[in-house]
Structures are given as structure tokens and as C-alpha cells.
PDB file of C-alpha atoms in Angstrom:
ATOM      1  CA  MET A   1      72.194  13.202 -64.786  1.00 48.00           C
ATOM      2  CA  SER A   2      69.636  12.052 -67.347  1.00 48.00           C
ATOM      3  CA  GLY A   3      71.855   9.104 -68.286  1.00 53.00           C
ATOM      4  CA  GLY A   4      72.013   7.906 -64.670  1.00 49.00           C
ATOM      5  CA  PHE A   5      68.252   8.269 -64.273  1.00 47.00           C
ATOM      6  CA  THR A   6      67.701   6.256 -67.476  1.00 55.00           C
ATOM      7  CA  ALA A   7      70.033   3.507 -66.281  1.00 52.00           C
ATOM      8  CA  PHE A   8      68.221   3.359 -62.931  1.00 47.00           C
ATOM      9  CA  ALA A   9      64.839   3.115 -64.668  1.00 51.00           C
ATOM     10  CA  ALA A  10      66.125   0.324 -66.907  1.00 53.00           C
ATOM     11  CA  ALA A  11      67.451  -1.616 -63.911  1.00 51.00           C
ATOM     12  CA  ALA A  12      64.188  -1.157 -62.021  1.00 51.00           C
ATOM     13  CA  ARG A  13      62.206  -2.304 -65.072  1.00 53.00           C
ATOM     14  CA  ASP A  14      63.995  -5.659 -65.195  1.00 53.00           C
ATOM     15  CA  LEU A  15      62.858  -6.871 -61.780  1.00 53.00           C
ATOM     16  CA  PRO A  16      63.415 -10.585 -61.014  1.00 55.00           C
ATOM     17  CA  PRO A  17      60.542 -13.054 -60.453  1.00 55.00           C
ATOM     18  CA  GLU A  18      58.540 -12.773 -57.234  1.00 55.00           C
ATOM     19  CA  SER A  19      60.080 -15.856 -55.608  1.00 52.00           C
ATOM     20  CA  THR A  20      63.580 -14.508 -56.219  1.00 52.00           C
ATOM     21  CA  GLN A  21      62.598 -11.098 -54.887  1.00 55.00           C
ATOM     22  CA  GLN A  22      61.428 -12.635 -51.619  1.00 59.00           C
ATOM     23  CA  ALA A  23      64.422 -14.952 -51.207  1.00 55.00           C
ATOM     24  CA  VAL A  24      66.984 -12.247 -51.867  1.00 64.00           C
ATOM     25  CA  GLY A  25      65.076  -9.058 -51.127  1.00 77.00           C
ATOM     26  CA  TYR A  26      64.297  -9.394 -47.409  1.00 87.00           C
ATOM     27  CA  PRO A  27      67.845 -10.300 -46.267  1.00 90.00           C
ATOM     28  CA  SER A  28      69.259  -7.598 -48.538  1.00 91.00           C
ATOM     29  CA  LEU A  29      66.761  -5.078 -47.168  1.00 92.00           C
ATOM     30  CA  PHE A  30      67.738  -5.952 -43.598  1.00 95.00           C
ATOM     31  CA  LEU A  31      71.466  -5.661 -44.270  1.00 94.00           C
ATOM     32  CA  LEU A  32      71.197  -2.385 -46.191  1.00 93.00           C
ATOM     33  CA  VAL A  33      68.957  -0.684 -43.623  1.00 94.00           C
ATOM     34  CA  ALA A  34      71.081  -1.884 -40.689  1.00 95.00           C
ATOM     35  CA  LEU A  35      74.248  -0.734 -42.469  1.00 93.00           C
ATOM     36  CA  GLY A  36      72.633   2.601 -43.304  1.00 92.00           C
ATOM     37  CA  ALA A  37      71.710   3.127 -39.649  1.00 91.00           C
ATOM     38  CA  LEU A  38      75.214   2.246 -38.512  1.00 89.00           C
ATOM     39  CA  VAL A  39      77.012   4.208 -41.240  1.00 86.00           C
ATOM     40  CA  PRO A  40      74.723   7.163 -42.045  1.00 75.00           C
ATOM     41  CA  VAL A  41      75.593   7.539 -45.716  1.00 77.00           C
ATOM     42  CA  VAL A  42      73.256   4.905 -47.197  1.00 78.00           C
ATOM     43  CA  PRO A  43      69.846   6.315 -48.314  1.00 83.00           C
ATOM     44  CA  THR A  44      67.787   3.930 -46.186  1.00 89.00           C
ATOM     45  CA  GLY A  45      64.523   5.789 -46.749  1.00 88.00           C
ATOM     46  CA  ALA A  46      64.769   5.278 -50.497  1.00 87.00           C
ATOM     47  CA  ILE A  47      65.611   1.600 -49.947  1.00 90.00           C
ATOM     48  CA  VAL A  48      62.515   1.043 -47.808  1.00 92.00           C
ATOM     49  CA  SER A  49      60.290   2.912 -50.270  1.00 89.00           C
ATOM     50  CA  THR A  50      61.668   0.866 -53.171  1.00 88.00           C
ATOM     51  CA  ALA A  51      61.066  -2.385 -51.296  1.00 89.00           C
ATOM     52  CA  ALA A  52      57.511  -1.252 -50.517  1.00 90.00           C
ATOM     53  CA  VAL A  53      56.830  -0.591 -54.212  1.00 87.00           C
ATOM     54  CA  VAL A  54      57.993  -4.082 -55.138  1.00 85.00           C
ATOM     55  CA  ALA A  55      55.956  -5.628 -52.307  1.00 86.00           C
ATOM     56  CA  PHE A  56      52.886  -3.626 -53.348  1.00 85.00           C
ATOM     57  CA  HIS A  57      52.909  -5.308 -56.750  1.00 81.00           C
ATOM     58  CA  GLN A  58      53.406  -8.823 -55.371  1.00 78.00           C
ATOM     59  CA  SER A  59      50.596 -11.319 -54.949  1.00 69.00           C
ATOM     60  CA  SER A  60      51.452 -12.278 -51.363  1.00 76.00           C
ATOM     61  CA  PRO A  61      49.234 -10.408 -48.866  1.00 75.00           C
ATOM     62  CA  PHE A  62      52.041 -10.379 -46.284  1.00 86.00           C
ATOM     63  CA  SER A  63      54.744  -8.798 -48.464  1.00 88.00           C
ATOM     64  CA  LEU A  64      54.155  -5.264 -47.186  1.00 90.00           C
ATOM     65  CA  LEU A  65      54.028  -6.513 -43.590  1.00 92.00           C
ATOM     66  CA  TRP A  66      57.387  -8.225 -44.017  1.00 92.00           C
ATOM     67  CA  VAL A  67      58.924  -5.085 -45.518  1.00 93.00           C
ATOM     68  CA  PHE A  68      57.666  -3.077 -42.532  1.00 96.00           C
ATOM     69  CA  LEU A  69      58.933  -5.536 -39.910  1.00 96.00           C
ATOM     70  CA  VAL A  70      62.297  -6.103 -41.582  1.00 96.00           C
ATOM     71  CA  SER A  71      62.912  -2.373 -42.087  1.00 96.00           C
ATOM     72  CA  ALA A  72      61.954  -1.388 -38.538  1.00 97.00           C
ATOM     73  CA  SER A  73      63.973  -4.167 -36.888  1.00 97.00           C
ATOM     74  CA  ALA A  74      67.045  -3.478 -39.022  1.00 96.00           C
ATOM     75  CA  ALA A  75      66.867   0.257 -38.252  1.00 96.00           C
ATOM     76  CA  LEU A  76      66.552  -0.484 -34.530  1.00 96.00           C
ATOM     77  CA  LEU A  77      69.505  -2.875 -34.613  1.00 96.00           C
ATOM     78  CA  GLY A  78      71.685  -0.364 -36.456  1.00 95.00           C
ATOM     79  CA  ASP A  79      70.718   2.503 -34.156  1.00 95.00           C
ATOM     80  CA  SER A  80      71.320   0.418 -31.037  1.00 95.00           C
ATOM     81  CA  ALA A  81      74.724  -0.725 -32.260  1.00 95.00           C
ATOM     82  CA  LEU A  82      75.751   2.832 -33.128  1.00 93.00           C
ATOM     83  CA  TYR A  83      74.564   4.125 -29.758  1.00 94.00           C
ATOM     84  CA  TRP A  84      76.447   1.366 -27.921  1.00 94.00           C
ATOM     85  CA  LEU A  85      79.627   2.209 -29.822  1.00 92.00           C
ATOM     86  CA  GLY A  86      79.101   5.893 -29.043  1.00 91.00           C
ATOM     87  CA  GLN A  87      78.646   5.091 -25.350  1.00 91.00           C
ATOM     88  CA  ARG A  88      82.046   3.442 -25.292  1.00 87.00           C
ATOM     89  CA  GLY A  89      83.544   6.671 -26.572  1.00 84.00           C
ATOM     90  CA  VAL A  90      81.720   8.768 -23.960  1.00 84.00           C
ATOM     91  CA  ARG A  91      82.962   6.547 -21.137  1.00 79.00           C
ATOM     92  CA  SER A  92      86.524   6.479 -22.430  1.00 75.00           C
ATOM     93  CA  GLN A  93      88.847   9.385 -21.655  1.00 69.00           C
ATOM     94  CA  SER A  94      90.373   9.140 -25.118  1.00 66.00           C
ATOM     95  CA  GLY A  95      86.987   8.898 -26.856  1.00 66.00           C
ATOM     96  CA  SER A  96      86.475   6.694 -29.900  1.00 74.00           C
ATOM     97  CA  ARG A  97      86.371   7.044 -33.664  1.00 80.00           C
ATOM     98  CA  TRP A  98      82.626   6.305 -33.663  1.00 81.00           C
ATOM     99  CA  LEU A  99      81.895   9.148 -31.255  1.00 85.00           C
ATOM    100  CA  GLY A 100      84.261  11.380 -33.206  1.00 85.00           C
ATOM    101  CA  ALA A 101      82.480  10.500 -36.445  1.00 85.00           C
ATOM    102  CA  LEU A 102      79.125  11.426 -34.903  1.00 87.00           C
ATOM    103  CA  LYS A 103      80.465  14.755 -33.651  1.00 87.00           C
ATOM    104  CA  GLY A 104      81.973  15.449 -37.058  1.00 87.00           C
ATOM    105  CA  ARG A 105      78.554  15.150 -38.716  1.00 86.00           C
ATOM    106  CA  VAL A 106      76.833  17.659 -36.401  1.00 88.00           C
ATOM    107  CA  THR A 107      77.446  21.393 -36.220  1.00 88.00           C
ATOM    108  CA  PRO A 108      77.628  22.985 -32.753  1.00 89.00           C
ATOM    109  CA  GLU A 109      74.437  24.928 -33.475  1.00 90.00           C
ATOM    110  CA  ARG A 110      72.446  21.807 -34.388  1.00 89.00           C
ATOM    111  CA  LEU A 111      73.822  19.921 -31.392  1.00 90.00           C
ATOM    112  CA  ALA A 112      72.859  22.750 -29.037  1.00 91.00           C
ATOM    113  CA  HIS A 113      69.380  22.846 -30.564  1.00 89.00           C
ATOM    114  CA  ALA A 114      69.005  19.064 -30.168  1.00 89.00           C
ATOM    115  CA  GLN A 115      70.167  19.223 -26.539  1.00 90.00           C
ATOM    116  CA  GLU A 116      67.688  22.008 -25.814  1.00 90.00           C
ATOM    117  CA  ARG A 117      64.814  20.038 -27.322  1.00 88.00           C
ATOM    118  CA  LEU A 118      65.890  16.883 -25.505  1.00 88.00           C
ATOM    119  CA  ASP A 119      65.875  18.727 -22.171  1.00 85.00           C
ATOM    120  CA  SER A 120      62.407  20.155 -22.746  1.00 83.00           C
ATOM    121  CA  HIS A 121      60.625  17.315 -24.563  1.00 81.00           C
ATOM    122  CA  HIS A 122      62.628  14.241 -23.532  1.00 76.00           C
ATOM    123  CA  MET A 123      61.594  11.050 -25.333  1.00 80.00           C
ATOM    124  CA  GLN A 124      59.281  12.802 -27.807  1.00 85.00           C
ATOM    125  CA  VAL A 125      62.326  14.304 -29.506  1.00 88.00           C
ATOM    126  CA  LEU A 126      63.932  10.873 -29.840  1.00 86.00           C
ATOM    127  CA  VAL A 127      60.769   9.458 -31.393  1.00 85.00           C
ATOM    128  CA  LEU A 128      60.469  12.315 -33.896  1.00 87.00           C
ATOM    129  CA  SER A 129      64.182  12.478 -34.726  1.00 87.00           C
ATOM    130  CA  ARG A 130      63.960   9.651 -37.265  1.00 87.00           C
ATOM    131  CA  LEU A 131      61.041  11.256 -39.068  1.00 85.00           C
ATOM    132  CA  VAL A 132      63.006  14.443 -39.758  1.00 83.00           C
ATOM    133  CA  PRO A 133      65.712  13.886 -42.407  1.00 78.00           C
ATOM    134  CA  GLY A 134      69.055  14.686 -40.842  1.00 82.00           C
ATOM    135  CA  GLY A 135      67.605  14.788 -37.338  1.00 87.00           C
ATOM    136  CA  ARG A 136      68.646  11.336 -36.118  1.00 91.00           C
ATOM    137  CA  ILE A 137      72.366  11.934 -35.570  1.00 92.00           C
ATOM    138  CA  PRO A 138      72.113  15.267 -33.664  1.00 93.00           C
ATOM    139  CA  VAL A 139      69.512  13.832 -31.283  1.00 93.00           C
ATOM    140  CA  MET A 140      71.481  10.595 -30.828  1.00 93.00           C
ATOM    141  CA  LEU A 141      74.611  12.602 -30.031  1.00 93.00           C
ATOM    142  CA  ALA A 142      72.634  14.726 -27.559  1.00 93.00           C
ATOM    143  CA  CYS A 143      71.416  11.522 -25.874  1.00 93.00           C
ATOM    144  CA  LEU A 144      74.991  10.225 -25.693  1.00 92.00           C
ATOM    145  CA  LEU A 145      76.344  13.424 -24.156  1.00 91.00           C
ATOM    146  CA  ALA A 146      73.444  13.401 -21.664  1.00 91.00           C
ATOM    147  CA  GLU A 147      74.508   9.834 -20.758  1.00 90.00           C
ATOM    148  CA  MET A 148      71.080   8.366 -21.462  1.00 92.00           C
ATOM    149  CA  PRO A 149      71.146   4.615 -20.657  1.00 93.00           C
ATOM    150  CA  LEU A 150      71.063   2.265 -23.633  1.00 94.00           C
ATOM    151  CA  ARG A 151      67.861   0.599 -22.422  1.00 93.00           C
ATOM    152  CA  ARG A 152      66.027   3.929 -22.281  1.00 93.00           C
ATOM    153  CA  PHE A 153      67.349   4.914 -25.689  1.00 94.00           C
ATOM    154  CA  VAL A 154      66.166   1.622 -27.204  1.00 95.00           C
ATOM    155  CA  ARG A 155      62.667   2.099 -25.761  1.00 93.00           C
ATOM    156  CA  GLY A 156      62.260   5.462 -27.447  1.00 92.00           C
ATOM    157  CA  ASP A 157      64.046   4.402 -30.613  1.00 94.00           C
ATOM    158  CA  THR A 158      61.739   1.403 -31.045  1.00 95.00           C
ATOM    159  CA  VAL A 159      58.770   3.708 -31.530  1.00 94.00           C
ATOM    160  CA  ALA A 160      60.885   5.962 -33.755  1.00 94.00           C
ATOM    161  CA  CYS A 161      61.930   3.074 -36.019  1.00 95.00           C
ATOM    162  CA  LEU A 162      58.360   1.797 -36.328  1.00 95.00           C
ATOM    163  CA  ALA A 163      57.111   5.266 -37.293  1.00 94.00           C
ATOM    164  CA  TRP A 164      60.024   5.749 -39.704  1.00 94.00           C
ATOM    165  CA  ALA A 165      59.452   2.410 -41.441  1.00 95.00           C
ATOM    166  CA  ALA A 166      55.725   3.106 -41.753  1.00 94.00           C
ATOM    167  CA  THR A 167      56.327   6.584 -43.209  1.00 91.00           C
ATOM    168  CA  TYR A 168      58.719   5.499 -45.949  1.00 91.00           C
ATOM    169  CA  GLN A 169      56.638   2.430 -46.682  1.00 93.00           C
ATOM    170  CA  LEU A 170      53.636   4.700 -47.257  1.00 90.00           C
ATOM    171  CA  ILE A 171      55.752   6.719 -49.687  1.00 87.00           C
ATOM    172  CA  GLY A 172      56.505   3.502 -51.550  1.00 86.00           C
ATOM    173  CA  ILE A 173      52.859   2.455 -51.559  1.00 88.00           C
ATOM    174  CA  LEU A 174      51.914   5.856 -52.934  1.00 85.00           C
ATOM    175  CA  GLY A 175      54.481   5.531 -55.711  1.00 81.00           C
ATOM    176  CA  GLY A 176      53.368   1.972 -56.446  1.00 76.00           C
ATOM    177  CA  SER A 177      49.698   2.900 -56.610  1.00 76.00           C
ATOM    178  CA  LEU A 178      50.244   5.755 -59.065  1.00 74.00           C
ATOM    179  CA  PHE A 179      51.711   3.612 -61.843  1.00 65.00           C
ATOM    180  CA  PRO A 180      50.834   0.189 -63.264  1.00 65.00           C
ATOM    181  CA  GLU A 181      54.438  -0.994 -63.660  1.00 64.00           C
ATOM    182  CA  PRO A 182      56.650  -1.664 -60.608  1.00 60.00           C
ATOM    183  CA  TRP A 183      59.684   0.083 -62.117  1.00 58.00           C
ATOM    184  CA  GLN A 184      57.644   3.243 -62.608  1.00 64.00           C
ATOM    185  CA  GLY A 185      56.582   3.154 -58.972  1.00 64.00           C
ATOM    186  CA  VAL A 186      60.190   2.626 -57.880  1.00 67.00           C
ATOM    187  CA  VAL A 187      61.311   5.728 -59.785  1.00 68.00           C
ATOM    188  CA  ALA A 188      58.424   7.754 -58.329  1.00 66.00           C
ATOM    189  CA  ALA A 189      59.132   6.548 -54.781  1.00 65.00           C
ATOM    190  CA  VAL A 190      62.826   7.395 -55.033  1.00 68.00           C
ATOM    191  CA  GLY A 191      61.932  10.849 -56.340  1.00 69.00           C
ATOM    192  CA  LEU A 192      59.483  11.447 -53.491  1.00 68.00           C
ATOM    193  CA  THR A 193      62.044  10.268 -50.946  1.00 67.00           C
ATOM    194  CA  ALA A 194      64.691  12.590 -52.365  1.00 67.00           C
ATOM    195  CA  LEU A 195      62.222  15.477 -52.202  1.00 66.00           C
ATOM    196  CA  VAL A 196      61.334  14.743 -48.582  1.00 63.00           C
ATOM    197  CA  SER A 197      65.026  14.527 -47.670  1.00 61.00           C
ATOM    198  CA  ALA A 198      65.860  17.828 -49.382  1.00 58.00           C
ATOM    199  CA  VAL A 199      63.170  19.935 -47.702  1.00 56.00           C
ATOM    200  CA  PRO A 200      64.786  20.218 -44.206  1.00 56.00           C
ATOM    201  CA  ALA A 201      68.192  21.161 -45.660  1.00 57.00           C
ATOM    202  CA  LEU A 202      66.558  23.805 -47.844  1.00 56.00           C
ATOM    203  CA  TRP A 203      64.604  25.134 -44.880  1.00 51.00           C
ATOM    204  CA  ARG A 204      67.744  25.383 -42.737  1.00 53.00           C
ATOM    205  CA  ARG A 205      69.535  27.228 -45.530  1.00 61.00           C
ATOM    206  CA  LEU A 206      66.679  29.677 -45.982  1.00 59.00           C
ATOM    207  CA  ARG A 207      66.381  30.166 -42.239  1.00 55.00           C
ATOM    208  CA  GLY A 208      70.113  30.785 -41.950  1.00 51.00           C
ATOM    209  CA  THR A 209      69.950  33.370 -44.736  1.00 49.00           C
ATOM    210  CA  SER A 210      67.024  35.152 -43.104  1.00 45.00           C
ATOM    211  CA  ASP A 211      68.858  35.211 -39.763  1.00 42.00           C
ATOM    212  CA  VAL A 212      71.907  36.791 -41.397  1.00 42.00           C
ATOM    213  CA  VAL A 213      69.731  39.412 -43.097  1.00 42.00           C
ATOM    214  CA  ALA A 214      67.900  40.166 -39.833  1.00 42.00           C
ATOM    215  CA  ALA A 215      71.180  40.497 -37.939  1.00 43.00           C
ATOM    216  CA  GLY A 216      72.525  42.848 -40.597  1.00 45.00           C
ATOM    217  CA  ALA A 217      69.387  44.977 -40.509  1.00 44.00           C
ATOM    218  CA  ALA A 218      69.531  45.178 -36.725  1.00 46.00           C
ATOM    219  CA  LYS A 219      73.161  46.254 -36.862  1.00 50.00           C
ATOM    220  CA  VAL A 220      72.386  48.989 -39.369  1.00 46.00           C
ATOM    221  CA  SER A 221      69.406  50.294 -37.419  1.00 49.00           C
ATOM    222  CA  ARG A 222      71.237  50.202 -34.062  1.00 53.00           C
ATOM    223  CA  PRO A 223      72.159  53.752 -32.893  1.00 52.00           C
ATOM    224  CA  SER A 224      75.864  54.485 -32.776  1.00 50.00           C
ATOM    225  CA  GLY A 225      75.678  56.042 -29.321  1.00 50.00           C
ATOM    226  CA  ARG A 226      77.149  59.326 -30.498  1.00 48.00           C
ATOM    227  CA  GLU A 227      75.210  62.596 -30.540  1.00 47.00           C
ATOM    228  CA  HIS A 228      76.076  65.076 -33.249  1.00 47.00           C
ATOM    229  CA  PRO A 229      75.869  68.764 -32.363  1.00 45.00           C
TER     230      PRO A 229
END
């Protein structure tokens, strides 16, 4: 673990010149974020935070603005493409591998919870789903099963992607402002992003444990229904 962290720090320390960063960085940022939205295994939040750290230390006053716009537009494109592919599966009697992949990443309990929130709060849930790590796919699947039109989904997801890009960019700016060297800020931003991503999973695990304990206590305290003479 320490060896991998050291290698990452060394790679982040040897950043290319600013002109090269801008020529290569923005297209790479767009492709990685769009791919991460389409195939939800790429840590897009860490990518945006890292790009924000690099932009924070650049001399161009528009670097951070470009990171924000590129990240938000790429996330929106990836989400829209994934939703469109999921819609094809919903409309088809045989389904599709994209819809099956989405269902495979969501437990029935989380899907039911997302559907309940979508019914009660509508578009607010879609907007907030990107800000909660692990919340995007359950809400998107709930929207698909509710047969929400693509145009309506895109309207809500546009706000969600803008808020998401701003949040992870602020994490990067925070990491960049804490340290004088860009590579140090990159390491700090990645660490903060990993911490933010781990909190919801830890909370769900703790909540699940407490529910099991409460159910066990209720079972023990429940009367057996038999009266002893």
C-alpha cells in the first residue's frame, strides 16, 4: 500500500509543463469523466479533484472554469448515454446488457428506497443523487423503471452534474490551497475524495448492523404467547 502511494506521489510530482497540461489535460479529462459516467468503475470524482488541483496552480485565470465546464459536460454526456441505453432495455421484452448491468449494481433494498424517494421528492432526488457517492445508479435505475422521459431526465441531471463538478472541484481547490506544490495538493485531493466516497458505505454498514441488532432485540423481548401455570 505504501509503495503504491509513493509511486503515485512521484508521478504527481513530475507534472508536465502548463502548455502540455492544457493541450492534453482537457480532452483527457472529458474522456475519463464521460467513460466513468458510462461505465461506473472509474473514480471520476478523484479525476476532477486532481484536475482542479493542477488548474489551481496554473497561471491562466480560466483554468478552473475550463475544468468545471469540461467535467460537468462530460458527466452529463455519459449519464445521458447510459440512460438512453437503459431505456432501450426497458422498452425491449428481452431487456439489454446495459439495463442488466445497472440492476446488478443495485440491491433490491436500495432500489426500493430510491423509488420511494423518487415518488415523494421527484426531481430533487435526481439532482442530489450525484452528490451522494453510490447514489447515482440506484436513482437512475428508479427513473428508468418509472419510464421517465429522456428529456426530463436530462433536465434534472444537468443541475446534478453542475453541482457534482463544483463539489469535487472545491475539494481539489482545497487540496491545492493547503500545499505549495501541485503534487502535494493532488495527493491531498485524492485522499479527501476517497474519504468522502467511503463515508456513505460505512454509514450503510453501520445502519445495517444496528437494524440487525434492533430486530434481534425485538425478537427476544417479544412474548411467546404462552402462559405458564
